[in-house]
mmCIF file of C-alpha atoms and ligand atoms in Angstrom:
data_model
loop_
_atom_site.group_PDB
_atom_site.id
_atom_site.type_symbol
_atom_site.label_atom_id
_atom_site.label_comp_id
_atom_site.label_asym_id
_atom_site.label_seq_id
_atom_site.Cartn_x
_atom_site.Cartn_y
_atom_site.Cartn_z
ATOM 1 C CA MET A 18 91.566 -103.660 -147.538
ATOM 2 C CA ILE A 19 88.115 -104.716 -147.551
ATOM 3 C CA ASN A 20 84.303 -103.101 -146.201
ATOM 4 C CA ILE A 21 81.942 -104.593 -144.400
ATOM 5 C CA ARG A 22 78.465 -102.856 -144.000
ATOM 6 C CA ILE A 23 76.821 -104.288 -141.859
ATOM 7 C CA PRO A 24 72.589 -103.089 -141.122
ATOM 8 C CA ALA A 25 71.056 -102.293 -138.155
ATOM 9 C CA THR A 26 67.877 -105.205 -136.307
ATOM 10 C CA SER A 27 64.874 -104.974 -135.011
ATOM 11 C CA ALA A 28 64.874 -108.091 -133.413
ATOM 12 C CA ASN A 29 61.382 -109.513 -131.957
ATOM 13 C CA LEU A 30 58.986 -107.795 -134.301
ATOM 14 C CA GLY A 31 56.639 -107.906 -130.790
ATOM 15 C CA ALA A 32 55.084 -111.439 -129.979
ATOM 16 C CA GLY A 33 58.359 -113.285 -131.598
ATOM 17 C CA PHE A 34 60.450 -112.990 -128.953
ATOM 18 C CA ASP A 35 64.247 -114.257 -129.600
ATOM 19 C CA ALA A 36 62.925 -116.572 -133.512
ATOM 20 C CA LEU A 37 61.612 -113.480 -135.187
ATOM 21 C CA GLY A 38 63.911 -109.861 -136.978
ATOM 22 C CA LEU A 39 64.341 -107.388 -139.474
ATOM 23 C CA ALA A 40 66.557 -105.811 -141.441
ATOM 24 C CA LEU A 41 66.459 -101.907 -141.538
ATOM 25 C CA THR A 42 68.292 -99.573 -143.474
ATOM 26 C CA TYR A 43 70.719 -98.297 -140.964
ATOM 27 C CA TYR A 44 74.323 -99.154 -141.019
ATOM 28 C CA ASN A 45 77.369 -100.029 -139.358
ATOM 29 C CA TYR A 46 80.943 -100.226 -141.714
ATOM 30 C CA VAL A 47 83.674 -101.791 -140.689
ATOM 31 C CA ASP A 48 86.637 -101.127 -142.861
ATOM 32 C CA MET A 49 89.349 -104.711 -142.227
ATOM 33 C CA GLU A 50 92.506 -106.010 -142.692
ATOM 34 C CA GLU A 51 95.166 -108.270 -141.780
ATOM 35 C CA TYR A 52 98.125 -106.158 -139.674
ATOM 36 C CA ASP A 53 100.869 -106.803 -137.179
ATOM 37 C CA GLY A 54 99.513 -106.714 -134.232
ATOM 38 C CA ILE A 55 96.550 -104.907 -132.742
ATOM 39 C CA CYS A 56 95.453 -101.645 -134.862
ATOM 40 C CA ILE A 57 91.289 -100.501 -134.189
ATOM 41 C CA GLU A 58 90.383 -97.211 -135.011
ATOM 42 C CA SER A 59 86.803 -95.149 -135.052
ATOM 43 C CA ALA A 60 86.104 -93.098 -137.810
ATOM 44 C CA ASP A 61 83.717 -91.436 -136.208
ATOM 45 C CA ASN A 62 85.105 -90.617 -132.810
ATOM 46 C CA THR A 63 82.530 -93.304 -130.725
ATOM 47 C CA ASP A 64 83.967 -94.969 -127.802
ATOM 48 C CA ILE A 65 84.484 -98.415 -129.307
ATOM 49 C CA PRO A 66 87.181 -100.270 -127.015
ATOM 50 C CA ARG A 67 90.752 -101.063 -128.857
ATOM 51 C CA ASP A 68 92.080 -103.940 -127.801
ATOM 52 C CA GLU A 69 91.118 -107.635 -127.393
ATOM 53 C CA SER A 70 87.903 -106.955 -126.138
ATOM 54 C CA ASN A 71 86.750 -104.939 -129.519
ATOM 55 C CA MET A 72 83.594 -107.991 -130.575
ATOM 56 C CA VAL A 73 84.746 -106.734 -134.054
ATOM 57 C CA TYR A 74 88.152 -107.565 -133.114
ATOM 58 C CA ASP A 75 86.791 -111.155 -131.034
ATOM 59 C CA SER A 76 84.731 -111.824 -132.956
ATOM 60 C CA ALA A 77 87.293 -112.600 -136.037
ATOM 61 C CA LYS A 78 90.476 -114.341 -134.544
ATOM 62 C CA THR A 79 87.184 -116.751 -132.701
ATOM 63 C CA LEU A 80 87.078 -117.401 -136.358
ATOM 64 C CA TYR A 81 90.772 -117.558 -137.251
ATOM 65 C CA ASP A 82 90.804 -119.915 -134.549
ATOM 66 C CA ILE A 83 88.072 -122.293 -135.447
ATOM 67 C CA CYS A 84 90.196 -122.488 -138.297
ATOM 68 C CA GLY A 85 92.793 -123.109 -137.854
ATOM 69 C CA LYS A 86 94.097 -120.116 -139.289
ATOM 70 C CA SER A 87 97.750 -118.574 -138.086
ATOM 71 C CA PHE A 88 96.825 -115.037 -135.861
ATOM 72 C CA LYS A 89 99.190 -111.835 -135.748
ATOM 73 C CA GLY A 90 96.197 -109.405 -135.421
ATOM 74 C CA LEU A 91 94.199 -107.229 -137.575
ATOM 75 C CA HIS A 92 93.459 -103.347 -138.320
ATOM 76 C CA ILE A 93 90.186 -101.668 -137.960
ATOM 77 C CA VAL A 94 88.335 -99.260 -138.531
ATOM 78 C CA GLN A 95 85.728 -98.523 -137.496
ATOM 79 C CA THR A 96 81.809 -96.517 -138.418
ATOM 80 C CA ASN A 97 78.711 -96.859 -136.205
ATOM 81 C CA ASN A 98 75.915 -95.367 -136.441
ATOM 82 C CA ILE A 99 73.559 -97.815 -135.577
ATOM 83 C CA PRO A 100 73.607 -96.774 -131.434
ATOM 84 C CA MET A 101 75.225 -99.275 -128.597
ATOM 85 C CA ALA A 102 72.506 -100.870 -126.241
ATOM 86 C CA ARG A 103 68.470 -99.641 -128.096
ATOM 87 C CA GLY A 104 67.343 -102.505 -129.495
ATOM 88 C CA LEU A 105 68.953 -102.471 -132.737
ATOM 89 C CA GLY A 106 71.421 -104.924 -132.889
ATOM 90 C CA SER A 107 74.698 -102.960 -131.870
ATOM 91 C CA SER A 108 76.222 -106.378 -130.644
ATOM 92 C CA SER A 109 74.755 -108.506 -133.488
ATOM 93 C CA ALA A 110 76.276 -105.874 -136.028
ATOM 94 C CA CYS A 111 80.091 -106.140 -134.123
ATOM 95 C CA ILE A 112 79.595 -110.170 -134.484
ATOM 96 C CA ILE A 113 78.941 -110.357 -138.028
ATOM 97 C CA ALA A 114 81.648 -108.035 -138.682
ATOM 98 C CA GLY A 115 84.005 -109.965 -136.966
ATOM 99 C CA LEU A 116 82.890 -113.424 -139.243
ATOM 100 C CA ALA A 117 82.046 -112.398 -142.241
ATOM 101 C CA GLY A 118 84.567 -110.138 -142.614
ATOM 102 C CA ALA A 119 87.549 -112.675 -141.239
ATOM 103 C CA ASN A 120 86.046 -115.636 -143.358
ATOM 104 C CA ARG A 121 86.669 -112.970 -146.300
ATOM 105 C CA LEU A 122 89.867 -112.310 -145.491
ATOM 106 C CA MET A 123 90.695 -116.458 -145.347
ATOM 107 C CA GLY A 124 89.040 -117.078 -148.246
ATOM 108 C CA GLU A 125 85.916 -117.779 -147.622
ATOM 109 C CA PRO A 126 86.252 -121.300 -145.439
ATOM 110 C CA LEU A 127 83.039 -121.063 -143.982
ATOM 111 C CA THR A 128 79.157 -121.354 -145.432
ATOM 112 C CA LEU A 129 76.132 -118.744 -144.685
ATOM 113 C CA ASP A 130 74.891 -121.438 -142.842
ATOM 114 C CA GLU A 131 77.436 -121.891 -140.077
ATOM 115 C CA THR A 132 78.451 -118.053 -139.857
ATOM 116 C CA VAL A 133 74.455 -118.005 -139.039
ATOM 117 C CA ASP A 134 75.463 -121.125 -136.631
ATOM 118 C CA LEU A 135 78.646 -119.195 -135.316
ATOM 119 C CA ALA A 136 76.818 -115.891 -134.577
ATOM 120 C CA ALA A 137 74.214 -116.859 -133.084
ATOM 121 C CA GLN A 138 76.806 -119.575 -131.426
ATOM 122 C CA ILE A 139 78.504 -116.023 -129.422
ATOM 123 C CA GLU A 140 74.834 -113.704 -129.463
ATOM 124 C CA GLY A 141 72.963 -116.770 -127.561
ATOM 125 C CA HIS A 142 69.885 -115.866 -129.935
ATOM 126 C CA PRO A 143 69.261 -115.472 -133.664
ATOM 127 C CA ASP A 144 67.489 -112.701 -133.791
ATOM 128 C CA ASN A 145 69.220 -109.985 -134.576
ATOM 129 C CA THR A 146 72.141 -111.806 -136.181
ATOM 130 C CA ALA A 147 70.943 -113.659 -138.915
ATOM 131 C CA PRO A 148 69.332 -111.115 -140.483
ATOM 132 C CA ALA A 149 72.487 -108.763 -139.904
ATOM 133 C CA LEU A 150 73.356 -111.475 -142.218
ATOM 134 C CA LEU A 151 70.613 -111.935 -144.210
ATOM 135 C CA GLY A 152 68.945 -109.005 -144.459
ATOM 136 C CA GLY A 153 64.507 -109.624 -144.675
ATOM 137 C CA ILE A 154 62.546 -110.880 -142.671
ATOM 138 C CA VAL A 155 64.213 -114.017 -140.967
ATOM 139 C CA THR A 156 62.269 -116.379 -138.884
ATOM 140 C CA ALA A 157 64.534 -118.039 -136.719
ATOM 141 C CA VAL A 158 64.990 -121.332 -134.221
ATOM 142 C CA PHE A 159 68.095 -121.754 -131.963
ATOM 143 C CA ASP A 160 68.794 -125.180 -131.286
ATOM 144 C CA GLY A 161 71.914 -124.779 -129.453
ATOM 145 C CA LYS A 162 74.216 -125.517 -132.067
ATOM 146 C CA ARG A 163 72.624 -124.766 -135.331
ATOM 147 C CA VAL A 164 69.421 -122.013 -136.602
ATOM 148 C CA HIS A 165 66.983 -123.614 -138.553
ATOM 149 C CA TRP A 166 66.127 -120.547 -140.548
ATOM 150 C CA VAL A 167 64.206 -119.137 -143.319
ATOM 151 C CA LYS A 168 65.111 -115.407 -144.446
ATOM 152 C CA GLN A 169 62.284 -113.535 -146.510
ATOM 153 C CA GLU A 170 63.303 -110.837 -148.873
ATOM 154 C CA VAL A 171 59.619 -107.928 -148.208
ATOM 155 C CA TYR A 172 58.553 -105.396 -151.257
ATOM 156 C CA THR A 173 56.787 -103.035 -148.633
ATOM 157 C CA THR A 174 55.156 -99.696 -148.848
ATOM 158 C CA LEU A 175 55.863 -99.678 -145.252
ATOM 159 C CA LYS A 176 58.567 -97.663 -143.604
ATOM 160 C CA PHE A 177 60.283 -98.415 -139.957
ATOM 161 C CA VAL A 178 59.521 -95.263 -137.771
ATOM 162 C CA VAL A 179 62.505 -95.905 -134.661
ATOM 163 C CA ALA A 180 62.412 -93.619 -132.395
ATOM 164 C CA VAL A 181 65.496 -94.021 -129.758
ATOM 165 C CA PRO A 182 65.566 -92.114 -126.430
ATOM 166 C CA ASP A 183 68.986 -91.345 -124.796
ATOM 167 C CA GLN A 184 68.816 -93.958 -122.327
ATOM 168 C CA GLU A 185 70.375 -97.397 -122.732
ATOM 169 C CA LEU A 186 69.139 -100.483 -122.112
ATOM 170 C CA LYS A 187 71.498 -103.234 -122.099
ATOM 171 C CA THR A 188 70.162 -106.325 -122.998
ATOM 172 C CA GLU A 189 71.586 -108.168 -119.951
ATOM 173 C CA LYS A 190 69.164 -106.120 -118.042
ATOM 174 C CA ALA A 191 66.470 -106.040 -119.792
ATOM 175 C CA ARG A 192 66.426 -109.709 -120.097
ATOM 176 C CA ALA A 193 67.706 -110.295 -115.757
ATOM 177 C CA CYS A 194 63.424 -108.661 -115.631
ATOM 178 C CA LEU A 195 61.538 -112.041 -117.691
ATOM 179 C CA PRO A 196 59.578 -114.123 -115.527
ATOM 180 C CA LYS A 197 60.917 -117.335 -115.524
ATOM 181 C CA GLU A 198 57.914 -119.105 -116.393
ATOM 182 C CA VAL A 199 55.023 -118.339 -118.383
ATOM 183 C CA SER A 200 51.275 -119.344 -118.012
ATOM 184 C CA HIS A 201 49.945 -122.419 -121.147
ATOM 185 C CA LYS A 202 47.987 -119.109 -122.145
ATOM 186 C CA ASP A 203 50.152 -116.891 -122.285
ATOM 187 C CA ALA A 204 52.280 -118.673 -124.721
ATOM 188 C CA VAL A 205 49.155 -119.621 -127.137
ATOM 189 C CA TYR A 206 49.211 -115.376 -126.890
ATOM 190 C CA ASN A 207 52.384 -115.078 -128.442
ATOM 191 C CA LEU A 208 52.847 -118.115 -130.915
ATOM 192 C CA SER A 209 50.128 -116.956 -132.475
ATOM 193 C CA ARG A 210 50.344 -113.081 -132.687
ATOM 194 C CA ALA A 211 54.122 -114.284 -134.005
ATOM 195 C CA ALA A 212 52.367 -116.109 -136.026
ATOM 196 C CA LEU A 213 49.814 -113.670 -137.380
ATOM 197 C CA PHE A 214 53.140 -110.954 -137.486
ATOM 198 C CA SER A 215 55.194 -113.139 -140.092
ATOM 199 C CA ALA A 216 51.980 -114.331 -142.743
ATOM 200 C CA SER A 217 50.176 -110.570 -142.651
ATOM 201 C CA LEU A 218 53.235 -108.804 -143.141
ATOM 202 C CA LEU A 219 53.775 -111.229 -146.004
ATOM 203 C CA THR A 220 50.350 -110.736 -147.794
ATOM 204 C CA GLY A 221 50.162 -107.253 -146.795
ATOM 205 C CA LYS A 222 47.509 -107.362 -144.705
ATOM 206 C CA TYR A 223 48.445 -104.027 -142.332
ATOM 207 C CA GLU A 224 45.827 -104.592 -140.839
ATOM 208 C CA ASN A 225 46.761 -107.020 -139.103
ATOM 209 C CA LEU A 226 50.140 -106.016 -136.999
ATOM 210 C CA ARG A 227 48.106 -103.435 -133.836
ATOM 211 C CA THR A 228 47.266 -106.741 -132.865
ATOM 212 C CA ALA A 229 50.317 -109.131 -133.683
ATOM 213 C CA VAL A 230 52.724 -106.990 -131.793
ATOM 214 C CA ASP A 231 50.826 -107.293 -129.471
ATOM 215 C CA ASP A 232 52.551 -109.743 -126.580
ATOM 216 C CA ARG A 233 53.611 -111.099 -122.772
ATOM 217 C CA LEU A 234 56.064 -112.912 -122.740
ATOM 218 C CA HIS A 235 58.928 -109.572 -122.643
ATOM 219 C CA GLN A 236 57.261 -106.516 -124.397
ATOM 220 C CA PRO A 237 54.673 -105.925 -119.725
ATOM 221 C CA TYR A 238 57.841 -106.106 -118.162
ATOM 222 C CA ARG A 239 60.284 -104.138 -120.199
ATOM 223 C CA ILE A 240 58.202 -100.935 -121.084
ATOM 224 C CA GLU A 241 58.661 -100.152 -117.311
ATOM 225 C CA LEU A 242 62.314 -99.670 -118.253
ATOM 226 C CA ILE A 243 61.691 -97.666 -120.699
ATOM 227 C CA PRO A 244 60.014 -93.924 -119.463
ATOM 228 C CA HIS A 245 57.660 -92.740 -121.827
ATOM 229 C CA ALA A 246 56.990 -95.422 -123.952
ATOM 230 C CA LYS A 247 53.299 -95.257 -123.703
ATOM 231 C CA GLU A 248 53.050 -91.928 -124.432
ATOM 232 C CA VAL A 249 55.393 -92.964 -127.592
ATOM 233 C CA PHE A 250 53.744 -95.770 -128.426
ATOM 234 C CA ASP A 251 49.453 -93.666 -128.000
ATOM 235 C CA THR A 252 51.254 -90.350 -129.918
ATOM 236 C CA ALA A 253 51.838 -93.537 -133.303
ATOM 237 C CA TYR A 254 48.928 -94.991 -132.800
ATOM 238 C CA SER A 255 46.528 -91.577 -133.103
ATOM 239 C CA LEU A 256 48.840 -90.680 -136.212
ATOM 240 C CA GLY A 257 47.798 -93.586 -137.866
ATOM 241 C CA ALA A 258 51.327 -96.723 -137.603
ATOM 242 C CA TYR A 259 49.769 -100.185 -138.273
ATOM 243 C CA ALA A 260 52.207 -101.036 -135.458
ATOM 244 C CA ALA A 261 54.492 -100.149 -132.634
ATOM 245 C CA TYR A 262 56.787 -102.199 -130.117
ATOM 246 C CA ILE A 263 59.327 -102.595 -128.211
ATOM 247 C CA SER A 264 63.036 -102.905 -130.474
ATOM 248 C CA GLY A 265 64.737 -105.980 -129.284
ATOM 249 C CA ALA A 266 64.976 -105.579 -126.152
ATOM 250 C CA GLY A 267 64.512 -101.916 -126.255
ATOM 251 C CA SER A 268 65.268 -99.208 -125.448
ATOM 252 C CA SER A 269 64.820 -97.263 -128.479
ATOM 253 C CA LEU A 270 60.518 -98.488 -130.149
ATOM 254 C CA MET A 271 59.505 -99.156 -133.552
ATOM 255 C CA MET A 272 56.990 -97.702 -134.996
ATOM 256 C CA ILE A 273 55.179 -99.371 -138.520
ATOM 257 C CA VAL A 274 53.707 -96.798 -140.917
ATOM 258 C CA ASP A 275 52.386 -96.952 -144.731
ATOM 259 C CA ASP A 276 54.097 -95.121 -146.484
ATOM 260 C CA LYS A 277 51.645 -92.961 -148.153
ATOM 261 C CA ASN A 278 50.914 -92.073 -144.421
ATOM 262 C CA THR A 279 53.984 -89.147 -145.955
ATOM 263 C CA PHE A 280 53.091 -86.738 -142.906
ATOM 264 C CA PHE A 281 53.790 -89.733 -140.249
ATOM 265 C CA THR A 282 57.361 -88.811 -139.475
ATOM 266 C CA GLY A 283 57.447 -84.710 -139.490
ATOM 267 C CA LYS A 284 54.291 -85.361 -137.132
ATOM 268 C CA PHE A 285 55.108 -87.592 -134.478
ATOM 269 C CA ARG A 286 58.782 -85.440 -134.464
ATOM 270 C CA PHE A 287 56.544 -82.441 -133.283
ATOM 271 C CA ALA A 288 54.605 -84.129 -130.741
ATOM 272 C CA LEU A 289 57.524 -85.476 -129.217
ATOM 273 C CA ASP A 290 58.977 -82.363 -128.863
ATOM 274 C CA LYS A 291 55.791 -80.876 -127.194
ATOM 275 C CA ALA A 292 56.198 -84.000 -124.749
ATOM 276 C CA GLY A 293 59.574 -82.899 -123.882
ATOM 277 C CA LEU A 294 61.021 -85.542 -125.928
ATOM 278 C CA ARG A 295 62.696 -83.246 -127.782
ATOM 279 C CA SER A 296 66.815 -85.861 -126.595
ATOM 280 C CA TRP A 297 64.523 -88.456 -128.758
ATOM 281 C CA LYS A 298 66.100 -89.475 -131.963
ATOM 282 C CA ILE A 299 63.673 -90.521 -134.475
ATOM 283 C CA HIS A 300 65.086 -92.341 -138.348
ATOM 284 C CA GLU A 301 62.624 -93.193 -141.231
ATOM 285 C CA LEU A 302 63.671 -96.203 -142.446
ATOM 286 C CA HIS A 303 62.976 -99.189 -144.120
ATOM 287 C CA ILE A 304 63.819 -102.381 -144.533
ATOM 288 C CA ASP A 305 66.699 -103.700 -145.923
ATOM 289 C CA ASN A 306 67.080 -106.858 -148.206
ATOM 290 C CA GLU A 307 70.585 -107.418 -148.396
ATOM 291 C CA GLY A 308 72.263 -107.805 -145.383
ATOM 292 C CA THR A 309 76.095 -107.610 -144.917
ATOM 293 C CA LYS A 310 77.557 -106.521 -148.004
ATOM 294 C CA ILE A 311 81.094 -107.024 -148.463
ATOM 295 C CA THR A 312 83.529 -104.939 -151.005
ATOM 296 C CA ASN A 313 87.697 -105.175 -151.986
ATOM 297 C CA VAL A 314 89.123 -101.545 -150.912
ATOM 298 C CA GLY A 315 92.625 -102.051 -152.303
ATOM 299 C CA ASN A 316 95.575 -102.966 -150.072
HETATM 300 N N1 HSE B 29 65.374 -111.758 -128.636
HETATM 301 C C1 HSE B 29 66.183 -110.750 -128.030
HETATM 302 C C2 HSE B 29 66.179 -109.800 -126.134
HETATM 303 C C3 HSE B 29 66.665 -109.700 -129.204
HETATM 304 O O1 HSE B 29 64.631 -109.319 -126.463
HETATM 305 O O2 HSE B 29 66.744 -110.110 -125.301
HETATM 306 C C4 HSE B 29 68.204 -108.724 -127.999
HETATM 307 O O3 HSE B 29 69.362 -109.142 -128.562
#
């Protein structure tokens, strides 16, 4: 039996739509072993598919098929901390768990690059799958087959405070509301900010982050699908956040805050409660630089 630890991810980082993502210190765990048949369990009673449609199982089976290895089935035990359909990479975590787990069980037939490529082929874009596997902040271009990527480890004095509403937002719905075409001006608006984000995060020029997370490709459309998002952003900025953006396709909102802003999270919780947003969950996280980790847990 192996145990796979997969980090949550935050994609887009504002302007870097489908290109930028980072891994966070918030994890799903999957135990996996070869088995005669399908046995899928939830360690925390999350409602997950127990048949072939389970994404961890399906991704693992895909890899067995690609490698031409006979496949009898799997025993999988999932611990799902990452909330589903909230823009924190829960589906990418399942895909990576399946691929990385199957790869280990078969004796590592796939290279890291091949795993990054296959995960993006399954998900359709690389900005959650790549950081979930690699950790750190990942810049990625998916050319339809291959992912051209750079992972950078980040050691900052920043915390990432995520506000998770009750309301799910499925990625398909959040992508369907986007325009098919954008103007040249808006393209420049975004590419300049996406570049500014990476450079500023990595060099410690955090005062640029508020400008850097602004975008015209997805957030103006998606914010309409997330009730109270504007209020939450205003609250975060009034408490001194460097930046606030929609995490991935939403519905979670991410605040980037200096670690020295000690009381941010407590004050933020208090303000949200006062605004009637008691049901929103708040987690204070940091960047995970390790990515997916696999350990042996006996037979
Ligand atoms: N880049 C993707 C999007 C992330 O914004 O739709 C969601 O998986």
